[in-house]
CSV table of C-alpha atoms and ligand atoms in Angstrom, one decimal:
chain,number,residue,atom,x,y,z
A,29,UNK,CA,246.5,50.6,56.8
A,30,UNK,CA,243.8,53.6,57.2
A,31,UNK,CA,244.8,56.1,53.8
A,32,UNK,CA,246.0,59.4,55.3
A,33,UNK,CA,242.0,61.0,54.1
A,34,UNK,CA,239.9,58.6,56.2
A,35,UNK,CA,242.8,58.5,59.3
A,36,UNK,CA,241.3,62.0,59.8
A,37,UNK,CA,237.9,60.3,61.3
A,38,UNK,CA,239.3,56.8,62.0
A,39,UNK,CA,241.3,55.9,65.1
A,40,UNK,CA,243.4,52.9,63.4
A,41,UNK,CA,242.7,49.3,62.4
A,42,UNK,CA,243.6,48.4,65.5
A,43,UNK,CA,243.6,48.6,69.6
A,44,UNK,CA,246.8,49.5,69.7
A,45,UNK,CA,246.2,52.3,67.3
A,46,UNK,CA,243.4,53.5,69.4
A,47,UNK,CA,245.4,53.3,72.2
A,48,UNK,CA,247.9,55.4,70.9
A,49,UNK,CA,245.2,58.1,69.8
A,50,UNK,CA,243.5,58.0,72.8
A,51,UNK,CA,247.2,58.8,74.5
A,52,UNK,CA,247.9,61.8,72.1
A,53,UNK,CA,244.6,63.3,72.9
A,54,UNK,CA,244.9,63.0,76.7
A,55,UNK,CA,247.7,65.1,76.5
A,56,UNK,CA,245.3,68.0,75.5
A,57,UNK,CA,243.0,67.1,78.2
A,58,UNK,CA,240.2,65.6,75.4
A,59,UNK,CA,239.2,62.2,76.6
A,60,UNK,CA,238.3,59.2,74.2
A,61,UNK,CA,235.3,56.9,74.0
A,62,UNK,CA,236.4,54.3,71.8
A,63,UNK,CA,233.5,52.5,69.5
A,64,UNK,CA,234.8,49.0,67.4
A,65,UNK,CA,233.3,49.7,64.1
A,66,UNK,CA,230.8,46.8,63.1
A,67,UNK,CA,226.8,46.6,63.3
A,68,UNK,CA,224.0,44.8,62.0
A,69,UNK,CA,225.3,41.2,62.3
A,70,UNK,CA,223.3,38.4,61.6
A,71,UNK,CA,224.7,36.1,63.2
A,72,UNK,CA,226.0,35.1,66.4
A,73,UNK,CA,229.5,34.3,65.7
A,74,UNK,CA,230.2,38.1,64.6
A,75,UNK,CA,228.4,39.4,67.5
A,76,UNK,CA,229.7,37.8,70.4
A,77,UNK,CA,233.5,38.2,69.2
A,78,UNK,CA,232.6,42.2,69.2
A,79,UNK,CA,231.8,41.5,72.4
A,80,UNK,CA,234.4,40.0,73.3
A,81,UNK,CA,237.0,42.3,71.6
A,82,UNK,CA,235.5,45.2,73.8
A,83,UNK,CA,236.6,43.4,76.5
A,84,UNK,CA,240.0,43.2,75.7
A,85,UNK,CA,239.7,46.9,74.8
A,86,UNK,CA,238.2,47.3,78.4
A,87,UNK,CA,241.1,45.6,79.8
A,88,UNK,CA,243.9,48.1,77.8
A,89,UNK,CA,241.9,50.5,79.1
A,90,UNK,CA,242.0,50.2,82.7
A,91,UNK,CA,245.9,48.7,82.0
A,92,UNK,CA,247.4,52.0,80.8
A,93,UNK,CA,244.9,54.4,82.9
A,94,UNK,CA,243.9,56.5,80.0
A,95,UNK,CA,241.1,58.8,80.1
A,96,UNK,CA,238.8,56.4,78.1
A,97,UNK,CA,235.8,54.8,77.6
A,98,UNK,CA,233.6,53.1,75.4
A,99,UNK,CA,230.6,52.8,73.2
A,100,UNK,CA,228.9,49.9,71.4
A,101,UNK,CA,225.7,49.6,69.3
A,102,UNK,CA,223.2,47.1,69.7
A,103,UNK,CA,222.8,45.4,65.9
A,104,UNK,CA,227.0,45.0,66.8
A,105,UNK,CA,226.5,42.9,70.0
A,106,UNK,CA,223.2,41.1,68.9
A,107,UNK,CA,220.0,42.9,68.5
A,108,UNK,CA,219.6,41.6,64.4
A,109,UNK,CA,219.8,38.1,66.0
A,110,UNK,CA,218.0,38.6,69.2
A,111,UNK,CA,217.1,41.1,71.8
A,112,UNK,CA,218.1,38.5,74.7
A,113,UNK,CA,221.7,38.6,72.7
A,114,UNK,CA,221.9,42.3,72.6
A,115,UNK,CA,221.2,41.8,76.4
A,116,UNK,CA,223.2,39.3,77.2
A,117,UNK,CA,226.2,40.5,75.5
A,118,UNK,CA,225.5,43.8,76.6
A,119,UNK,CA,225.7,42.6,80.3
A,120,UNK,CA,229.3,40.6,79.8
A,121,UNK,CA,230.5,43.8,78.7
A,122,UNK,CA,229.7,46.3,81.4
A,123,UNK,CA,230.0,43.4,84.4
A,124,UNK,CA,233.6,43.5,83.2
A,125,UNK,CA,233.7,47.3,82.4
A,126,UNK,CA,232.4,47.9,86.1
A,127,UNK,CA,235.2,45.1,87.4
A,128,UNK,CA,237.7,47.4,85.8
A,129,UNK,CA,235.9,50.9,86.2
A,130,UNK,CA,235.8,51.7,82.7
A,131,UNK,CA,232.4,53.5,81.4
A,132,UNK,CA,230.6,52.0,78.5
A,133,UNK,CA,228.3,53.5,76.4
A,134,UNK,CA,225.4,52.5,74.2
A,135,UNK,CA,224.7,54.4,70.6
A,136,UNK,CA,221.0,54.5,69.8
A,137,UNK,CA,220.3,53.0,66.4
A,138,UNK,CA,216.9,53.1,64.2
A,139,UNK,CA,213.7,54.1,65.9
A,140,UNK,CA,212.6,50.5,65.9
A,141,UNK,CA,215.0,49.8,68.5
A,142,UNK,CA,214.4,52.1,71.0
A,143,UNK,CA,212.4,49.9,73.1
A,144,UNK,CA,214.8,47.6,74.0
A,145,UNK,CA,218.1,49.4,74.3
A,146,UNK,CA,215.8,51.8,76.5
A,147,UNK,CA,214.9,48.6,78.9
A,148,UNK,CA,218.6,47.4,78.8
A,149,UNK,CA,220.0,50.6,79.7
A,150,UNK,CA,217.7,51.0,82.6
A,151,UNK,CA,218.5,47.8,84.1
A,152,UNK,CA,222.2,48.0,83.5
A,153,UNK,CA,222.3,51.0,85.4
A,154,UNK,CA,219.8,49.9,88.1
A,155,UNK,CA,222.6,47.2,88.5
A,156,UNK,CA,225.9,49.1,87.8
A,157,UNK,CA,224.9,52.5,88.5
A,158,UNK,CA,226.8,55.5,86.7
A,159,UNK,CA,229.2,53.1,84.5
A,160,UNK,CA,226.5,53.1,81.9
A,161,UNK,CA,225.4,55.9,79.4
A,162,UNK,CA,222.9,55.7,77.2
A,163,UNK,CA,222.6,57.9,73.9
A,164,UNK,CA,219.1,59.4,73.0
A,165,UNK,CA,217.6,61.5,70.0
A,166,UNK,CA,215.7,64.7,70.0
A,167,UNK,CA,214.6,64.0,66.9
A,168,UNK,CA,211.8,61.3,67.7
A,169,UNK,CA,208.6,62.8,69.2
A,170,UNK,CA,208.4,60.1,71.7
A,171,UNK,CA,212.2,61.3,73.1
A,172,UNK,CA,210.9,64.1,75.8
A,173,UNK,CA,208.5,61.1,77.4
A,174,UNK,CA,211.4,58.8,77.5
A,175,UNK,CA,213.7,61.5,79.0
A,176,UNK,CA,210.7,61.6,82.2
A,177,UNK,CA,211.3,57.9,82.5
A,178,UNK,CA,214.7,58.2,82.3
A,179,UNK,CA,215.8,61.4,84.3
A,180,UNK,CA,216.0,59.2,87.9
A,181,UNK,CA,217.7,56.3,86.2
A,182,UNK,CA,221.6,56.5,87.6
A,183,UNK,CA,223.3,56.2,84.4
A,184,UNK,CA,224.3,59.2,82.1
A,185,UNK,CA,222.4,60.4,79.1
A,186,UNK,CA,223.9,61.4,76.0
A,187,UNK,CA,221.3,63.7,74.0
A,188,UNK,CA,222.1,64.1,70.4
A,189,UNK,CA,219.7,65.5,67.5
A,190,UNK,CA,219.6,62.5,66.0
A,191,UNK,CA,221.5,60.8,62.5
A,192,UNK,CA,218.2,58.3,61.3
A,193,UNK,CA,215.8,58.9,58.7
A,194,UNK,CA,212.8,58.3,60.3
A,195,UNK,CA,209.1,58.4,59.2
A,196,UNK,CA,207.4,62.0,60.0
A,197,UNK,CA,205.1,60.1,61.9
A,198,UNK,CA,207.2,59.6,65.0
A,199,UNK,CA,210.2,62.2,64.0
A,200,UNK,CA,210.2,65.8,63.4
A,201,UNK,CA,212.0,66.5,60.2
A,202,UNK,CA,212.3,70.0,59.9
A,203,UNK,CA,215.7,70.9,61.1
A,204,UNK,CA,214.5,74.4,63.1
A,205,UNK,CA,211.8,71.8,65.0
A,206,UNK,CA,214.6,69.4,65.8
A,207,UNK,CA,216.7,72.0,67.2
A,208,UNK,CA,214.2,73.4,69.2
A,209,UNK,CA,213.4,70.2,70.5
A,210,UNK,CA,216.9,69.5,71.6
A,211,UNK,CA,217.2,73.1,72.9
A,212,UNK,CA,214.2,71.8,75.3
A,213,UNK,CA,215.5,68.0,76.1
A,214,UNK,CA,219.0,69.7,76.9
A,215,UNK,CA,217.0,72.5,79.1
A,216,UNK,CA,215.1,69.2,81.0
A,217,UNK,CA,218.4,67.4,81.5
A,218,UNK,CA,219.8,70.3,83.4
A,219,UNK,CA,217.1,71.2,85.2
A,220,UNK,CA,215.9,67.9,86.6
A,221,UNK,CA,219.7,66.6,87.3
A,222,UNK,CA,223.1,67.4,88.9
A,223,UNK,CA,225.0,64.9,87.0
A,224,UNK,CA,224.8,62.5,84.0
A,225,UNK,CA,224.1,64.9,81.0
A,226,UNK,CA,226.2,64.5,78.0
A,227,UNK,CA,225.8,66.9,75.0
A,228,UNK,CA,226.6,65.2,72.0
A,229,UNK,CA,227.0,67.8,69.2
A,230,UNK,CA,229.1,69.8,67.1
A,231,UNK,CA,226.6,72.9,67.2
A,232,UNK,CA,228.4,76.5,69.3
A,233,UNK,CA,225.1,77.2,69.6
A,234,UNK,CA,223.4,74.5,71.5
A,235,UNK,CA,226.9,73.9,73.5
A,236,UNK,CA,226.6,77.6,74.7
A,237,UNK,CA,223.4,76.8,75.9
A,238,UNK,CA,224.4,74.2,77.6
A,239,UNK,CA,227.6,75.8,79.0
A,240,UNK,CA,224.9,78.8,80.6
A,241,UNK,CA,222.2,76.2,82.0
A,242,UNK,CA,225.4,74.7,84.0
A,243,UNK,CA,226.5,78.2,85.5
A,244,UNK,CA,222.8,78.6,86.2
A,245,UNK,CA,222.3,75.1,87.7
A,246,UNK,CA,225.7,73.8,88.5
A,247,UNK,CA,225.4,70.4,87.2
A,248,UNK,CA,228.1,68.4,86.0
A,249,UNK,CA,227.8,67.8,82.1
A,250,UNK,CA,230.4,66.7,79.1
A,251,UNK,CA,230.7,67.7,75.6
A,252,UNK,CA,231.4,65.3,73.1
A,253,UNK,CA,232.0,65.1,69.9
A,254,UNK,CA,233.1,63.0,66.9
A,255,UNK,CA,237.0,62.8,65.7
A,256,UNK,CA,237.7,64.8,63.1
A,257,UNK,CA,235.0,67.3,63.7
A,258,UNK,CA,235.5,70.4,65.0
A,259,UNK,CA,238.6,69.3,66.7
A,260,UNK,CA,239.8,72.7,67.3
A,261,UNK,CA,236.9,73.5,69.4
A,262,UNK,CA,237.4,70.1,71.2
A,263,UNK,CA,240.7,71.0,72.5
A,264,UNK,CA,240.0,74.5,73.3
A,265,UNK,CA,236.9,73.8,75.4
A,266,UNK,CA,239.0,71.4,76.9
A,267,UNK,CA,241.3,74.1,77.6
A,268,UNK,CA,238.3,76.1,79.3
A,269,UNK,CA,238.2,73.6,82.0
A,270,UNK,CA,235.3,71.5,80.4
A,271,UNK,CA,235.2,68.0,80.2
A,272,UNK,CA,235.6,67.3,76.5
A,273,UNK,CA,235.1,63.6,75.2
A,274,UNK,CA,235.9,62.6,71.6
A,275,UNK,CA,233.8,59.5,70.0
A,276,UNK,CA,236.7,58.0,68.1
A,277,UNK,CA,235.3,54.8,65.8
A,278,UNK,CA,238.5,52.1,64.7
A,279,UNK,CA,238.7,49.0,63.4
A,280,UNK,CA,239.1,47.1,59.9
A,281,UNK,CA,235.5,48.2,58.8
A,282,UNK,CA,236.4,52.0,58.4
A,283,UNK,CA,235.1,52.3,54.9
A,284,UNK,CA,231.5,52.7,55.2
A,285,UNK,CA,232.0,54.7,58.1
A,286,UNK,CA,234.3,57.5,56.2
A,287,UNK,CA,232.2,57.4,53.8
A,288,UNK,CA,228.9,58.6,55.5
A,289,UNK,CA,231.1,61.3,57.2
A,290,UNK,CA,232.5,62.1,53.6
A,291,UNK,CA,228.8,62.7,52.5
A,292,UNK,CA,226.8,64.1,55.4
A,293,UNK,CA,228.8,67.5,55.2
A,294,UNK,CA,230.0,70.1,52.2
A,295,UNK,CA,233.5,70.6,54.8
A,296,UNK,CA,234.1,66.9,55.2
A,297,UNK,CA,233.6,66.3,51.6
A,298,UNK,CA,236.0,69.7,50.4
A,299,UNK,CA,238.8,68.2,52.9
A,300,UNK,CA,238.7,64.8,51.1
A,301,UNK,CA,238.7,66.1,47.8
A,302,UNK,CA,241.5,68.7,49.0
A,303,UNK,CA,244.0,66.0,50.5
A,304,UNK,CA,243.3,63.8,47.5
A,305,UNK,CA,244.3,66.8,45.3
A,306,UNK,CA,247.2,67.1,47.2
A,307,UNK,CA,246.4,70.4,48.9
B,424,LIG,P1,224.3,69.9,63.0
B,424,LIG,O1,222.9,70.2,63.2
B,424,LIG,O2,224.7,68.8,62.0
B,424,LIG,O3,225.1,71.2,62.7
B,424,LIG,C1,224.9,72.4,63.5
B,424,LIG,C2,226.1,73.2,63.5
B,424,LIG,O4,227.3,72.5,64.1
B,424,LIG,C3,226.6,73.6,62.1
B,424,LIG,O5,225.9,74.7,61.6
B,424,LIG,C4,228.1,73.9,62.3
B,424,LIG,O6,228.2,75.2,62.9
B,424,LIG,C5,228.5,72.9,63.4
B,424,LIG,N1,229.0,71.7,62.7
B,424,LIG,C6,228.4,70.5,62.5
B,424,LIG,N2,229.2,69.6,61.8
B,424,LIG,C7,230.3,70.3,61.5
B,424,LIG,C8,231.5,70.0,60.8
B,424,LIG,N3,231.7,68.8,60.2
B,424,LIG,N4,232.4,70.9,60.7
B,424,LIG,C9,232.3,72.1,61.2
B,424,LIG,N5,231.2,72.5,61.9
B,424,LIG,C10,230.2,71.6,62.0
B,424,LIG,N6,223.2,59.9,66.3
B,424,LIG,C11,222.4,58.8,66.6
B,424,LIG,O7,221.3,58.7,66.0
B,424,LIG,N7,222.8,57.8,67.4
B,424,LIG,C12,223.9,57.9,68.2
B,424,LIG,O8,224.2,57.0,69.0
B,424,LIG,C13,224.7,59.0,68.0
B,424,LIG,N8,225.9,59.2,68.7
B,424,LIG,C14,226.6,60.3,68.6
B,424,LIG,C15,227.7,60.5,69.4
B,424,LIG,C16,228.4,61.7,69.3
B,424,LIG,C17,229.6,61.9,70.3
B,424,LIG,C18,228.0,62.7,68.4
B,424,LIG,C19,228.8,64.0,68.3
B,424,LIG,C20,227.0,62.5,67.6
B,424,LIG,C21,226.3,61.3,67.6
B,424,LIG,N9,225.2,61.1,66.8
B,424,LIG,C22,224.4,60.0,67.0
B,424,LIG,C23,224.9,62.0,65.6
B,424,LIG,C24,223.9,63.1,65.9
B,424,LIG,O9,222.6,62.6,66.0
B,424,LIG,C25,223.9,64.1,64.8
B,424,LIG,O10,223.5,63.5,63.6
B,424,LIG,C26,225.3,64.8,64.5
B,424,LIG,O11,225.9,65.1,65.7
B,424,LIG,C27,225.1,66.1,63.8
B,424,LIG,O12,224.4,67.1,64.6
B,424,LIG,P2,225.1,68.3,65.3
B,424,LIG,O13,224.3,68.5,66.6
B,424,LIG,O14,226.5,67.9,65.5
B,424,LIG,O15,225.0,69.5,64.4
């Protein structure tokens, strides 16, 4: 079982457990984008029973009609082995998404793959159009090219600031350039599209920039953020009539992902050390 600290971030070991969060969030009008927590597998075996556990997590889905979704990451479904196992993978898993009308979404991992989880995503949604997002970072320079090649693709975009540590050569790594940039890739999503934009970020301030470029432009857009972060705001923007989704990780391989949230922020890190403490 998931200790009563890391249950804050985690949905549960188990589908069922994500089922039941995904429920108890409904009921505030937040919808769920489920991700199974594993990546980087070397070898096949690992990958393709991901693959196929989102599949039975597609079919609860579409069973109980809950306001969810999902989201994989390439290393989990292949890429370490292969990209034509990332690909084919990838394909099972939104052929039987779109069978059941469930969305999936992809996470964007290290710059080097970029490339090729670009070229899948395009042709997944070329084939299943809008039942495919794909997540993008403002921090790489190359992001506001990609975003042209991107912005007639029918799938939706998720744009988030960006969580690698990449080489200055290709990234900006002063954090007032990388909000600036995402300020502008936001802007372009909203101004080159009516639907499709996802802003994935716990920032007020670049969500209230959003919230005014869709009064100005009347595009449909979602807000989504992570469990356990800023859940307050979550429920209350939901609350405002907009459409709020909440990337909730679960699965036996919680640890490692607790622990980067532990470290990445002074908050996350006072709450563990509070509910160890007992207060
Ligand atoms: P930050 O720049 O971290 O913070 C800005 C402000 O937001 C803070 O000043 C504060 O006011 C508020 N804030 C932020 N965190 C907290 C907190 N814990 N508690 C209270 N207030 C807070 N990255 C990838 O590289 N690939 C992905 O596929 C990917 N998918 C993501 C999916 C979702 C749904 C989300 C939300 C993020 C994802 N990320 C991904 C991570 C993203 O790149 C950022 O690293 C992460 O969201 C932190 O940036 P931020 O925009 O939330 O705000």
């Amino acid at each position: 079982m998931i200790p009563p600290i890391a249950d804050r971030f985690v949905a549960g070991e188990s589908i069922a457990a994500a089922l039941d969060h995904t429920r108890e969030l409904n009921e505030s009008d937040v919808k769920v984008i489920l991700n199974l927590l594993g990546e980087h597998y070397d070898n096949r075996q690992e990958a393709d029973a991901d693959a196929e556990t989102y599949r039975q997590l597609i079919d609860e889905i579409a069973a109980t009609e809950l306001a969810g979704a999902v989201s994989v990451k390439p290393s989990q479904i292949g890429l370490d082995i292969g990209d034509e196992v990332f690909a084919e993978n990838y394909e099972r898993i939104v052929a039987h998404a779109a069978e059941k009308d469930v969305f999936v979404w992809c996470d964007m991992e290290d710059a080097e793959t970029t490339d090729i989880t670009l070229d899948v995503f395009e042709s997944m949604a070329e084939t299943y159009p809008w039942q495919v997002g794909q997540c993008i970072q403002s921090n790489l320079k190359r992001t506001a090219d990609d975003l042209e090649r991107l912005v007639d693709v029918p799938g939706t975009i998720r744009v988030v600031k960006g969580a690698y540590d990449e080489d200055r050569s290709i990234a900006f790594k002063n954090k007032s350039q990388v909000n600036e940039q995402y300020r502008e890739d936001i802007s372009f999503l909203f101004e080159h599209r009516d639907r499709g934009i996802a802003i994935g970020s716990h920032d007020p301030e670049m969500i209230d920039h959003a919230r005014s470029l869709a009064d100005e432009h009347g595009a449909d857009y979602e807000i989504q953020m992570l469990m356990g972060v800023r859940e307050d705001a979550q429920r209350s923007l939901a609350s405002e009539g907009v459409e709020v989704w909440q990337y909730a990780p679960y699965g036996e391989k919680w640890f490692s992902y607790f622990y980067r949230r532990v470290r990445e922020r002074k908050e996350n890190a006072l709450f563990a050390v509070r509910a160890v403490l007992g207060r």
